[in-house]
């Protein structure tokens, strides 16, 4: 059974997994020290992760949600997202946000199925901030989409 727990102090961060969601290691370092990292284990193997970070009073953001490639499409991504939502709710947060790219069709599907709504578009965010072009599902990733769920 999948077990999702806070990464304990002294445990190594699952870097390769976290970087699957966003290859920007400098940004990742920033989040790691200001956010909380959760890991999902199956038979003692880390198969998924996410970070949550307070971005405003009562507002949390989920970052670097990722599932190991060979374990994707088994519902673990959805379980991690639901876990993040529940954790924020239990801690009294009123809103949860998540960002993705315009070309991340499966992520947009998953987030909306979990109740997130499209909120804001930062046009050309990925063109401005990433040195290499990102193409997914045959679409150039240009714009950052922010989705929001009220808790
Ligand atoms: N093709 C078609 N549908 C897909 C899909 C794919 N490649 N990946 C996910 N889905 C759909 C599933 O069918 C499911 O929909 P359903 O509930 O209608 O059946 C839904 O998305 C959730 O699938 P799930 O199995 O829970 O997702 P996952 O375990 O594969 O994890 C990610 C989803 C996004 C976390 C995972 O693909 C991943 O780690 N990707 C790389 C990192 C990344 O992009 N992170 C997000 C950064 S914004």
CSV table of C-alpha atoms and ligand atoms in Angstrom, one decimal:
chain,number,residue,atom,x,y,z
A,1,UNK,CA,0.0,0.0,0.0
A,2,UNK,CA,1.1,3.5,-0.8
A,3,UNK,CA,2.3,5.4,2.3
A,4,UNK,CA,2.7,9.2,2.2
A,5,UNK,CA,4.7,10.8,4.9
A,6,UNK,CA,6.6,14.0,5.7
A,7,UNK,CA,10.3,13.6,4.9
A,8,UNK,CA,12.0,13.4,8.2
A,9,UNK,CA,14.9,15.6,9.3
A,10,UNK,CA,18.2,14.1,8.2
A,11,UNK,CA,16.6,12.1,5.4
A,12,UNK,CA,17.9,12.8,1.8
A,13,UNK,CA,15.7,14.7,-0.5
A,14,UNK,CA,14.5,12.6,-3.5
A,15,UNK,CA,16.3,15.0,-5.9
A,16,UNK,CA,15.9,13.1,-9.2
A,17,UNK,CA,12.1,12.7,-8.5
A,18,UNK,CA,11.7,16.4,-7.5
A,19,UNK,CA,13.6,17.5,-10.7
A,20,UNK,CA,11.2,15.4,-12.9
A,21,UNK,CA,8.5,18.0,-12.2
A,22,UNK,CA,10.8,21.0,-12.7
A,23,UNK,CA,14.4,20.8,-13.8
A,24,UNK,CA,15.3,24.2,-12.3
A,25,UNK,CA,17.6,23.1,-9.4
A,26,UNK,CA,18.1,26.7,-8.1
A,27,UNK,CA,14.4,27.1,-7.7
A,28,UNK,CA,14.2,23.7,-6.1
A,29,UNK,CA,16.8,24.6,-3.5
A,30,UNK,CA,14.8,27.6,-2.6
A,31,UNK,CA,11.6,25.6,-2.1
A,32,UNK,CA,13.4,22.8,-0.2
A,33,UNK,CA,14.4,25.1,2.6
A,34,UNK,CA,11.2,27.1,2.9
A,35,UNK,CA,8.7,24.3,2.1
A,36,UNK,CA,7.8,20.9,3.5
A,37,UNK,CA,8.6,17.8,1.4
A,38,UNK,CA,6.4,14.7,1.5
A,39,UNK,CA,7.3,11.3,0.0
A,40,UNK,CA,5.2,8.4,-1.1
A,41,UNK,CA,6.7,4.9,-0.4
A,42,UNK,CA,5.7,1.6,-1.8
A,43,UNK,CA,7.4,-1.4,-0.2
A,44,UNK,CA,10.0,1.0,1.2
A,45,UNK,CA,10.8,2.5,-2.2
A,46,UNK,CA,10.2,6.2,-2.8
A,47,UNK,CA,7.9,6.4,-5.8
A,48,UNK,CA,6.4,9.9,-5.5
A,49,UNK,CA,6.9,13.3,-3.9
A,50,UNK,CA,5.6,16.8,-3.5
A,51,UNK,CA,6.5,20.0,-1.7
A,52,UNK,CA,4.1,22.4,-0.1
A,53,UNK,CA,5.0,25.9,0.8
A,54,UNK,CA,3.0,28.8,2.4
A,55,UNK,CA,2.9,31.6,-0.2
A,56,UNK,CA,0.6,34.0,1.6
A,57,UNK,CA,-1.3,34.0,4.9
A,58,UNK,CA,-3.7,31.0,4.6
A,59,UNK,CA,-2.5,30.1,1.1
A,60,UNK,CA,-0.4,27.1,0.2
A,61,UNK,CA,1.3,26.2,-3.1
A,62,UNK,CA,2.1,22.6,-4.2
A,63,UNK,CA,5.4,22.3,-6.0
A,64,UNK,CA,7.4,19.6,-7.7
A,65,UNK,CA,4.6,17.0,-7.6
A,66,UNK,CA,6.1,13.9,-9.2
A,67,UNK,CA,5.8,10.1,-9.6
A,68,UNK,CA,8.6,7.8,-10.7
A,69,UNK,CA,8.1,7.2,-14.4
A,70,UNK,CA,7.7,3.4,-14.1
A,71,UNK,CA,4.9,4.0,-11.4
A,72,UNK,CA,2.9,6.6,-13.3
A,73,UNK,CA,-0.7,6.0,-14.5
A,74,UNK,CA,-1.6,4.0,-11.4
A,75,UNK,CA,-3.4,6.7,-9.5
A,76,UNK,CA,-0.4,7.7,-7.3
A,77,UNK,CA,-0.3,11.3,-8.6
A,78,UNK,CA,-3.9,11.7,-7.7
A,79,UNK,CA,-3.3,10.2,-4.3
A,80,UNK,CA,-0.4,12.6,-3.7
A,81,UNK,CA,-2.5,15.6,-4.8
A,82,UNK,CA,-5.4,14.5,-2.5
A,83,UNK,CA,-3.0,14.1,0.3
A,84,UNK,CA,-1.6,17.6,-0.2
A,85,UNK,CA,-5.2,19.0,-0.2
A,86,UNK,CA,-6.1,17.2,3.0
A,87,UNK,CA,-2.9,18.2,4.7
A,88,UNK,CA,-3.6,21.9,3.9
A,89,UNK,CA,-7.2,21.6,5.0
A,90,UNK,CA,-6.3,20.0,8.3
A,91,UNK,CA,-3.8,22.8,9.0
A,92,UNK,CA,-6.5,25.4,8.5
A,93,UNK,CA,-5.4,26.8,5.1
A,94,UNK,CA,-8.1,28.3,3.0
A,95,UNK,CA,-6.6,28.0,-0.5
A,96,UNK,CA,-4.2,25.8,-2.4
A,97,UNK,CA,-2.5,26.6,-5.7
A,98,UNK,CA,-0.5,24.7,-8.3
A,99,UNK,CA,1.3,25.8,-11.4
A,100,UNK,CA,1.9,24.0,-14.7
A,101,UNK,CA,2.7,24.7,-18.3
A,102,UNK,CA,0.2,25.3,-21.2
A,103,UNK,CA,1.5,22.1,-22.8
A,104,UNK,CA,1.1,19.9,-19.7
A,105,UNK,CA,-2.2,18.4,-20.8
A,106,UNK,CA,-2.2,15.4,-18.4
A,107,UNK,CA,-1.3,17.6,-15.4
A,108,UNK,CA,-4.1,20.1,-16.4
A,109,UNK,CA,-6.5,17.1,-16.6
A,110,UNK,CA,-5.4,15.7,-13.2
A,111,UNK,CA,-5.6,19.1,-11.4
A,112,UNK,CA,-9.0,20.0,-12.7
A,113,UNK,CA,-10.3,16.5,-11.8
A,114,UNK,CA,-9.1,17.2,-8.2
A,115,UNK,CA,-11.1,20.4,-8.1
A,116,UNK,CA,-8.6,23.1,-9.1
A,117,UNK,CA,-9.8,25.9,-11.4
A,118,UNK,CA,-7.8,27.9,-13.9
A,119,UNK,CA,-6.8,31.2,-12.3
A,120,UNK,CA,-4.0,33.1,-14.0
A,121,UNK,CA,-1.7,32.8,-17.0
A,122,UNK,CA,1.8,34.2,-17.0
A,123,UNK,CA,2.4,34.6,-20.7
A,124,UNK,CA,5.8,33.5,-22.0
A,125,UNK,CA,7.0,32.5,-18.4
A,126,UNK,CA,8.8,29.5,-19.7
A,127,UNK,CA,10.4,31.4,-22.6
A,128,UNK,CA,11.7,34.0,-20.2
A,129,UNK,CA,12.9,31.6,-17.5
A,130,UNK,CA,14.2,28.5,-19.2
A,131,UNK,CA,17.2,28.5,-21.6
A,132,UNK,CA,16.0,25.4,-23.6
A,133,UNK,CA,12.7,25.1,-25.4
A,134,UNK,CA,10.3,22.7,-23.7
A,135,UNK,CA,7.9,20.7,-26.0
A,136,UNK,CA,5.3,18.4,-24.6
A,137,UNK,CA,2.5,16.6,-26.4
A,138,UNK,CA,3.6,18.4,-29.6
A,139,UNK,CA,3.0,21.8,-28.0
A,140,UNK,CA,5.7,24.4,-27.1
A,141,UNK,CA,5.5,25.2,-23.4
A,142,UNK,CA,5.4,29.0,-23.2
A,143,UNK,CA,2.8,30.0,-20.6
A,144,UNK,CA,2.6,29.2,-16.9
A,145,UNK,CA,-0.9,28.4,-15.8
A,146,UNK,CA,-1.8,28.9,-12.1
A,147,UNK,CA,-4.7,26.8,-10.8
A,148,UNK,CA,-6.5,27.4,-7.5
A,149,UNK,CA,-8.7,25.3,-5.2
A,150,UNK,CA,-10.5,27.0,-2.3
A,151,UNK,CA,-10.5,24.7,0.7
B,1,LIG,N1,-1.6,10.0,-20.5
B,1,LIG,C1,-3.0,10.1,-20.3
B,1,LIG,N2,-3.6,10.3,-19.1
B,1,LIG,C2,-2.7,10.5,-18.0
B,1,LIG,C3,-1.3,10.5,-18.1
B,1,LIG,C4,-0.8,10.2,-19.4
B,1,LIG,N3,0.5,10.2,-19.6
B,1,LIG,N4,-0.8,10.7,-16.9
B,1,LIG,C5,-1.9,10.9,-16.1
B,1,LIG,N5,-3.0,10.8,-16.8
B,1,LIG,C6,-4.4,10.9,-16.2
B,1,LIG,C7,-4.8,9.6,-15.7
B,1,LIG,O1,-5.5,8.8,-16.7
B,1,LIG,C8,-5.8,10.0,-14.6
B,1,LIG,O2,-7.0,10.4,-15.1
B,1,LIG,P1,-8.4,9.7,-14.6
B,1,LIG,O3,-8.4,10.0,-13.1
B,1,LIG,O4,-9.4,10.4,-15.5
B,1,LIG,O5,-8.2,8.2,-15.0
B,1,LIG,C9,-5.1,11.2,-14.0
B,1,LIG,O6,-4.3,11.7,-15.1
B,1,LIG,C10,-4.3,10.9,-12.8
B,1,LIG,O7,-3.4,9.9,-13.1
B,1,LIG,P2,-2.4,9.3,-12.0
B,1,LIG,O8,-2.1,7.9,-12.3
B,1,LIG,O9,-2.9,9.6,-10.6
B,1,LIG,O10,-1.1,10.2,-12.2
B,1,LIG,P3,0.4,9.8,-12.2
B,1,LIG,O11,0.6,8.9,-11.0
B,1,LIG,O12,0.8,9.3,-13.5
B,1,LIG,O13,1.1,11.2,-11.8
B,1,LIG,C11,2.1,13.2,-12.6
B,1,LIG,C12,0.8,12.3,-12.6
B,1,LIG,C13,1.9,14.5,-13.3
B,1,LIG,C14,2.5,13.5,-11.1
B,1,LIG,C15,3.2,12.3,-13.3
B,1,LIG,O14,2.8,12.1,-14.6
B,1,LIG,C16,4.6,12.9,-13.2
B,1,LIG,O15,5.3,12.7,-12.2
B,1,LIG,N6,5.0,13.6,-14.3
B,1,LIG,C17,6.3,14.2,-14.3
B,1,LIG,C18,6.5,15.4,-13.4
B,1,LIG,C19,5.5,16.4,-13.6
B,1,LIG,O16,5.2,16.8,-14.7
B,1,LIG,N7,4.9,17.0,-12.5
B,1,LIG,C20,4.0,18.1,-12.5
B,1,LIG,C21,4.7,19.4,-12.7
B,1,LIG,S1,3.5,20.7,-12.9
